């Protein structure tokens, strides 16, 4: 089996792979390719492949000008979970967030993503906020690294 490799999505193929993972895991917030391009401009995005097989993606939102809090989100397609890929994506995101000057780390999870909520809690995150976006029926949870 090949090693996990990571790419920053820069061309249409890698941007579409990032989009695919995002939209499968967050079906309540389907992003267009233009939405993903816009995010790639302001966030640090990565796509993870096992050989040529797409397995996951991540987002690091850098601290805003007036804060020291970054957001790190790892996503792994269901068929590839429980093999340590989420851990690798998350650890890279955490390193990146700290390189960007983050002193505090948050993550945001759709509450129906039970694997994600458990993963975050196992990694020391504690729920700080639960909210519904307009038109949504499934709450989002913000968690902060304790
Ligand atoms: C959260 C998420 C990224 C985890 O991805 P993953 O690839 O399954 O993560 P890992 O494999 O590193 O860890 C998951 C579990 O598998 C276990 N595991 C890791 N390698 C393993 C292996 N080789 N064999 C068996 N179990 C293994 C881990 O110990 C962990 O167990 P736990 O849940 O009891 O703590 C994934 O569930 C996901 O995409 N969820 C939806 C998105 C989301 O909510 N993201 C927010 C999280 S920041």
PDB file of C-alpha atoms and ligand atoms in Angstrom:
ATOM      1  CA  UNK A   1       0.000   0.000   0.000  1.00  0.00           C
ATOM      2  CA  UNK A   2       1.275   3.489  -0.882  1.00  0.00           C
ATOM      3  CA  UNK A   3       1.970   6.188   1.687  1.00  0.00           C
ATOM      4  CA  UNK A   4      -0.403   9.004   2.425  1.00  0.00           C
ATOM      5  CA  UNK A   5       0.549  12.165   0.534  1.00  0.00           C
ATOM      6  CA  UNK A   6      -0.743  15.704   0.850  1.00  0.00           C
ATOM      7  CA  UNK A   7      -1.282  18.401  -1.758  1.00  0.00           C
ATOM      8  CA  UNK A   8      -2.381  21.991  -1.584  1.00  0.00           C
ATOM      9  CA  UNK A   9      -5.286  22.323  -4.019  1.00  0.00           C
ATOM     10  CA  UNK A  10      -4.184  24.756  -6.697  1.00  0.00           C
ATOM     11  CA  UNK A  11      -5.473  23.387  -9.995  1.00  0.00           C
ATOM     12  CA  UNK A  12      -9.007  22.353 -10.954  1.00  0.00           C
ATOM     13  CA  UNK A  13      -8.353  18.648 -10.311  1.00  0.00           C
ATOM     14  CA  UNK A  14      -7.150  19.099  -6.735  1.00  0.00           C
ATOM     15  CA  UNK A  15      -9.719  21.818  -6.003  1.00  0.00           C
ATOM     16  CA  UNK A  16     -12.451  19.419  -7.201  1.00  0.00           C
ATOM     17  CA  UNK A  17     -11.069  16.667  -4.960  1.00  0.00           C
ATOM     18  CA  UNK A  18     -11.144  18.985  -1.935  1.00  0.00           C
ATOM     19  CA  UNK A  19     -14.698  20.035  -2.937  1.00  0.00           C
ATOM     20  CA  UNK A  20     -15.816  16.406  -3.260  1.00  0.00           C
ATOM     21  CA  UNK A  21     -14.672  15.446   0.243  1.00  0.00           C
ATOM     22  CA  UNK A  22     -16.175  18.595   1.743  1.00  0.00           C
ATOM     23  CA  UNK A  23     -19.548  18.183   0.048  1.00  0.00           C
ATOM     24  CA  UNK A  24     -19.892  14.456   0.827  1.00  0.00           C
ATOM     25  CA  UNK A  25     -19.158  15.081   4.507  1.00  0.00           C
ATOM     26  CA  UNK A  26     -21.119  18.357   4.808  1.00  0.00           C
ATOM     27  CA  UNK A  27     -24.142  17.759   2.542  1.00  0.00           C
ATOM     28  CA  UNK A  28     -26.025  20.636   4.170  1.00  0.00           C
ATOM     29  CA  UNK A  29     -23.458  23.157   2.820  1.00  0.00           C
ATOM     30  CA  UNK A  30     -22.590  22.201  -0.726  1.00  0.00           C
ATOM     31  CA  UNK A  31     -19.788  24.419  -2.067  1.00  0.00           C
ATOM     32  CA  UNK A  32     -19.295  25.355  -5.725  1.00  0.00           C
ATOM     33  CA  UNK A  33     -15.838  25.226  -7.270  1.00  0.00           C
ATOM     34  CA  UNK A  34     -15.734  29.015  -7.092  1.00  0.00           C
ATOM     35  CA  UNK A  35     -16.551  28.845  -3.372  1.00  0.00           C
ATOM     36  CA  UNK A  36     -13.621  26.452  -2.931  1.00  0.00           C
ATOM     37  CA  UNK A  37     -11.288  28.729  -4.940  1.00  0.00           C
ATOM     38  CA  UNK A  38     -12.274  31.629  -2.710  1.00  0.00           C
ATOM     39  CA  UNK A  39     -11.560  29.547   0.409  1.00  0.00           C
ATOM     40  CA  UNK A  40      -8.219  28.455  -1.007  1.00  0.00           C
ATOM     41  CA  UNK A  41      -7.314  32.142  -1.198  1.00  0.00           C
ATOM     42  CA  UNK A  42      -7.950  32.887   2.462  1.00  0.00           C
ATOM     43  CA  UNK A  43      -7.451  29.493   4.182  1.00  0.00           C
ATOM     44  CA  UNK A  44      -4.758  26.831   4.098  1.00  0.00           C
ATOM     45  CA  UNK A  45      -6.348  23.810   2.376  1.00  0.00           C
ATOM     46  CA  UNK A  46      -4.917  20.339   1.871  1.00  0.00           C
ATOM     47  CA  UNK A  47      -6.044  17.204   0.066  1.00  0.00           C
ATOM     48  CA  UNK A  48      -4.860  13.737   1.172  1.00  0.00           C
ATOM     49  CA  UNK A  49      -4.286  10.822  -1.203  1.00  0.00           C
ATOM     50  CA  UNK A  50      -3.310   7.226  -0.637  1.00  0.00           C
ATOM     51  CA  UNK A  51      -1.364   6.719  -3.829  1.00  0.00           C
ATOM     52  CA  UNK A  52      -3.858   8.129  -6.336  1.00  0.00           C
ATOM     53  CA  UNK A  53      -6.907   7.455  -4.188  1.00  0.00           C
ATOM     54  CA  UNK A  54      -8.588  10.479  -2.612  1.00  0.00           C
ATOM     55  CA  UNK A  55      -9.075   9.912   1.126  1.00  0.00           C
ATOM     56  CA  UNK A  56      -9.610  13.268   2.804  1.00  0.00           C
ATOM     57  CA  UNK A  57      -9.038  16.982   3.057  1.00  0.00           C
ATOM     58  CA  UNK A  58      -8.436  19.675   5.645  1.00  0.00           C
ATOM     59  CA  UNK A  59      -8.980  23.342   6.326  1.00  0.00           C
ATOM     60  CA  UNK A  60      -6.944  25.714   8.471  1.00  0.00           C
ATOM     61  CA  UNK A  61      -8.503  29.128   8.949  1.00  0.00           C
ATOM     62  CA  UNK A  62      -5.692  31.436  10.112  1.00  0.00           C
ATOM     63  CA  UNK A  63      -6.239  33.769  13.057  1.00  0.00           C
ATOM     64  CA  UNK A  64      -8.160  36.892  12.063  1.00  0.00           C
ATOM     65  CA  UNK A  65      -6.266  40.189  12.431  1.00  0.00           C
ATOM     66  CA  UNK A  66      -7.542  40.868  15.937  1.00  0.00           C
ATOM     67  CA  UNK A  67      -7.411  37.315  17.342  1.00  0.00           C
ATOM     68  CA  UNK A  68      -4.938  34.497  17.980  1.00  0.00           C
ATOM     69  CA  UNK A  69      -7.450  31.699  17.355  1.00  0.00           C
ATOM     70  CA  UNK A  70      -7.207  29.460  14.288  1.00  0.00           C
ATOM     71  CA  UNK A  71      -9.700  26.818  13.157  1.00  0.00           C
ATOM     72  CA  UNK A  72      -8.498  23.356  12.137  1.00  0.00           C
ATOM     73  CA  UNK A  73     -10.843  20.860  10.449  1.00  0.00           C
ATOM     74  CA  UNK A  74      -9.864  17.373   9.233  1.00  0.00           C
ATOM     75  CA  UNK A  75     -12.165  15.332   6.986  1.00  0.00           C
ATOM     76  CA  UNK A  76     -11.767  11.703   5.895  1.00  0.00           C
ATOM     77  CA  UNK A  77     -14.172   9.873   3.570  1.00  0.00           C
ATOM     78  CA  UNK A  78     -16.106   7.188   5.476  1.00  0.00           C
ATOM     79  CA  UNK A  79     -14.534   4.296   3.551  1.00  0.00           C
ATOM     80  CA  UNK A  80     -11.052   5.341   4.676  1.00  0.00           C
ATOM     81  CA  UNK A  81     -11.665   6.068   8.357  1.00  0.00           C
ATOM     82  CA  UNK A  82     -10.028   4.416  11.394  1.00  0.00           C
ATOM     83  CA  UNK A  83      -6.643   3.981   9.726  1.00  0.00           C
ATOM     84  CA  UNK A  84      -4.952   7.027  11.235  1.00  0.00           C
ATOM     85  CA  UNK A  85      -5.449   9.354   8.239  1.00  0.00           C
ATOM     86  CA  UNK A  86      -7.588  11.809  10.227  1.00  0.00           C
ATOM     87  CA  UNK A  87      -4.863  12.001  12.846  1.00  0.00           C
ATOM     88  CA  UNK A  88      -2.250  12.842  10.192  1.00  0.00           C
ATOM     89  CA  UNK A  89      -4.415  15.505   8.542  1.00  0.00           C
ATOM     90  CA  UNK A  90      -5.260  17.009  11.919  1.00  0.00           C
ATOM     91  CA  UNK A  91      -1.626  17.039  13.130  1.00  0.00           C
ATOM     92  CA  UNK A  92      -0.508  18.807   9.933  1.00  0.00           C
ATOM     93  CA  UNK A  93      -3.321  21.331  10.324  1.00  0.00           C
ATOM     94  CA  UNK A  94      -2.359  21.975  13.925  1.00  0.00           C
ATOM     95  CA  UNK A  95       1.295  22.534  12.946  1.00  0.00           C
ATOM     96  CA  UNK A  96       0.228  24.906  10.195  1.00  0.00           C
ATOM     97  CA  UNK A  97      -2.088  26.846  12.526  1.00  0.00           C
ATOM     98  CA  UNK A  98       0.750  27.305  15.029  1.00  0.00           C
ATOM     99  CA  UNK A  99       3.127  28.410  12.251  1.00  0.00           C
ATOM    100  CA  UNK A 100       0.518  31.035  11.394  1.00  0.00           C
ATOM    101  CA  UNK A 101       0.708  32.372  14.944  1.00  0.00           C
ATOM    102  CA  UNK A 102      -2.301  30.647  16.514  1.00  0.00           C
ATOM    103  CA  UNK A 103      -2.278  30.453  20.291  1.00  0.00           C
ATOM    104  CA  UNK A 104      -5.730  28.864  20.522  1.00  0.00           C
ATOM    105  CA  UNK A 105      -7.323  26.256  18.266  1.00  0.00           C
ATOM    106  CA  UNK A 106     -10.974  25.698  17.462  1.00  0.00           C
ATOM    107  CA  UNK A 107     -12.787  23.239  15.263  1.00  0.00           C
ATOM    108  CA  UNK A 108     -16.302  23.286  13.833  1.00  0.00           C
ATOM    109  CA  UNK A 109     -18.323  20.114  13.351  1.00  0.00           C
ATOM    110  CA  UNK A 110     -21.800  19.376  12.058  1.00  0.00           C
ATOM    111  CA  UNK A 111     -23.393  17.688  15.100  1.00  0.00           C
ATOM    112  CA  UNK A 112     -24.560  14.745  12.959  1.00  0.00           C
ATOM    113  CA  UNK A 113     -20.872  13.872  12.260  1.00  0.00           C
ATOM    114  CA  UNK A 114     -20.560  11.579  15.268  1.00  0.00           C
ATOM    115  CA  UNK A 115     -17.106  10.321  14.235  1.00  0.00           C
ATOM    116  CA  UNK A 116     -15.930  13.921  14.081  1.00  0.00           C
ATOM    117  CA  UNK A 117     -17.339  14.867  17.476  1.00  0.00           C
ATOM    118  CA  UNK A 118     -15.706  11.817  19.092  1.00  0.00           C
ATOM    119  CA  UNK A 119     -12.397  12.477  17.318  1.00  0.00           C
ATOM    120  CA  UNK A 120     -12.352  16.097  18.509  1.00  0.00           C
ATOM    121  CA  UNK A 121     -13.195  15.135  22.100  1.00  0.00           C
ATOM    122  CA  UNK A 122     -10.485  12.444  22.094  1.00  0.00           C
ATOM    123  CA  UNK A 123      -8.041  15.128  20.957  1.00  0.00           C
ATOM    124  CA  UNK A 124      -8.860  17.449  23.856  1.00  0.00           C
ATOM    125  CA  UNK A 125     -11.488  19.721  22.305  1.00  0.00           C
ATOM    126  CA  UNK A 126     -14.368  20.941  24.462  1.00  0.00           C
ATOM    127  CA  UNK A 127     -17.701  22.230  23.150  1.00  0.00           C
ATOM    128  CA  UNK A 128     -18.088  25.999  23.470  1.00  0.00           C
ATOM    129  CA  UNK A 129     -21.056  26.749  21.228  1.00  0.00           C
ATOM    130  CA  UNK A 130     -23.903  24.984  19.439  1.00  0.00           C
ATOM    131  CA  UNK A 131     -25.883  26.930  16.835  1.00  0.00           C
ATOM    132  CA  UNK A 132     -28.199  26.614  13.844  1.00  0.00           C
ATOM    133  CA  UNK A 133     -27.405  28.560  10.690  1.00  0.00           C
ATOM    134  CA  UNK A 134     -30.418  30.109   8.935  1.00  0.00           C
ATOM    135  CA  UNK A 135     -32.315  27.424   7.028  1.00  0.00           C
ATOM    136  CA  UNK A 136     -30.424  24.556   8.720  1.00  0.00           C
ATOM    137  CA  UNK A 137     -31.984  21.820  10.819  1.00  0.00           C
ATOM    138  CA  UNK A 138     -28.746  20.223  12.050  1.00  0.00           C
ATOM    139  CA  UNK A 139     -26.792  22.295  14.590  1.00  0.00           C
ATOM    140  CA  UNK A 140     -23.085  23.106  14.222  1.00  0.00           C
ATOM    141  CA  UNK A 141     -20.793  22.690  17.213  1.00  0.00           C
ATOM    142  CA  UNK A 142     -17.767  24.866  17.884  1.00  0.00           C
ATOM    143  CA  UNK A 143     -15.144  23.158  20.053  1.00  0.00           C
ATOM    144  CA  UNK A 144     -11.988  24.648  21.526  1.00  0.00           C
ATOM    145  CA  UNK A 145      -8.747  22.870  22.327  1.00  0.00           C
ATOM    146  CA  UNK A 146      -8.550  22.907  26.119  1.00  0.00           C
TER     147      UNK A 146
HETATM  148  C1  LIG B   1     -12.838  13.087  12.332  1.00  0.00           C
HETATM  149  C2  LIG B   1     -12.288  12.290  11.159  1.00  0.00           C
HETATM  150  C3  LIG B   1     -11.454  13.208  10.289  1.00  0.00           C
HETATM  151  C4  LIG B   1     -11.398  11.161  11.699  1.00  0.00           C
HETATM  152  O1  LIG B   1     -10.831  10.481  10.584  1.00  0.00           O
HETATM  153  P1  LIG B   1     -10.150   9.050  10.741  1.00  0.00           P
HETATM  154  O2  LIG B   1      -9.275   8.867   9.558  1.00  0.00           O
HETATM  155  O3  LIG B   1     -11.144   8.008  11.054  1.00  0.00           O
HETATM  156  O4  LIG B   1      -9.237   9.313  12.044  1.00  0.00           O
HETATM  157  P2  LIG B   1      -8.202   8.310  12.713  1.00  0.00           P
HETATM  158  O5  LIG B   1      -8.163   7.025  11.972  1.00  0.00           O
HETATM  159  O6  LIG B   1      -6.942   9.048  12.891  1.00  0.00           O
HETATM  160  O7  LIG B   1      -8.850   8.102  14.163  1.00  0.00           O
HETATM  161  C5  LIG B   1     -10.181   7.630  14.310  1.00  0.00           C
HETATM  162  C6  LIG B   1     -10.210   6.434  15.249  1.00  0.00           C
HETATM  163  O8  LIG B   1      -9.573   5.331  14.609  1.00  0.00           O
HETATM  164  C7  LIG B   1      -8.610   4.791  15.501  1.00  0.00           C
HETATM  165  N1  LIG B   1      -7.548   4.228  14.648  1.00  0.00           N
HETATM  166  C8  LIG B   1      -6.529   4.878  14.056  1.00  0.00           C
HETATM  167  N2  LIG B   1      -5.760   4.015  13.362  1.00  0.00           N
HETATM  168  C9  LIG B   1      -6.345   2.793  13.501  1.00  0.00           C
HETATM  169  C10 LIG B   1      -6.039   1.509  12.999  1.00  0.00           C
HETATM  170  N3  LIG B   1      -4.979   1.306  12.210  1.00  0.00           N
HETATM  171  N4  LIG B   1      -6.861   0.500  13.321  1.00  0.00           N
HETATM  172  C11 LIG B   1      -7.934   0.690  14.110  1.00  0.00           C
HETATM  173  N5  LIG B   1      -8.292   1.901  14.612  1.00  0.00           N
HETATM  174  C12 LIG B   1      -7.499   2.930  14.305  1.00  0.00           C
HETATM  175  C13 LIG B   1      -8.163   5.953  16.324  1.00  0.00           C
HETATM  176  O9  LIG B   1      -7.565   5.543  17.534  1.00  0.00           O
HETATM  177  C14 LIG B   1      -9.475   6.658  16.544  1.00  0.00           C
HETATM  178  O10 LIG B   1     -10.196   5.973  17.559  1.00  0.00           O
HETATM  179  P3  LIG B   1     -11.242   6.740  18.506  1.00  0.00           P
HETATM  180  O11 LIG B   1     -12.316   7.311  17.629  1.00  0.00           O
HETATM  181  O12 LIG B   1     -11.733   5.689  19.406  1.00  0.00           O
HETATM  182  O13 LIG B   1     -10.412   7.806  19.174  1.00  0.00           O
HETATM  183  C15 LIG B   1     -13.447  11.654  10.349  1.00  0.00           C
HETATM  184  O14 LIG B   1     -14.257  10.868  11.191  1.00  0.00           O
HETATM  185  C16 LIG B   1     -14.307  12.670   9.663  1.00  0.00           C
HETATM  186  O15 LIG B   1     -13.987  13.122   8.570  1.00  0.00           O
HETATM  187  N6  LIG B   1     -15.432  13.073  10.300  1.00  0.00           N
HETATM  188  C17 LIG B   1     -16.327  14.047   9.718  1.00  0.00           C
HETATM  189  C18 LIG B   1     -15.675  15.408   9.585  1.00  0.00           C
HETATM  190  C19 LIG B   1     -15.510  16.077  10.918  1.00  0.00           C
HETATM  191  O16 LIG B   1     -16.429  16.105  11.715  1.00  0.00           O
HETATM  192  N7  LIG B   1     -14.318  16.647  11.132  1.00  0.00           N
HETATM  193  C20 LIG B   1     -14.000  17.400  12.334  1.00  0.00           C
HETATM  194  C21 LIG B   1     -12.873  16.773  13.099  1.00  0.00           C
HETATM  195  S1  LIG B   1     -11.611  17.982  13.463  1.00  0.00           S
END
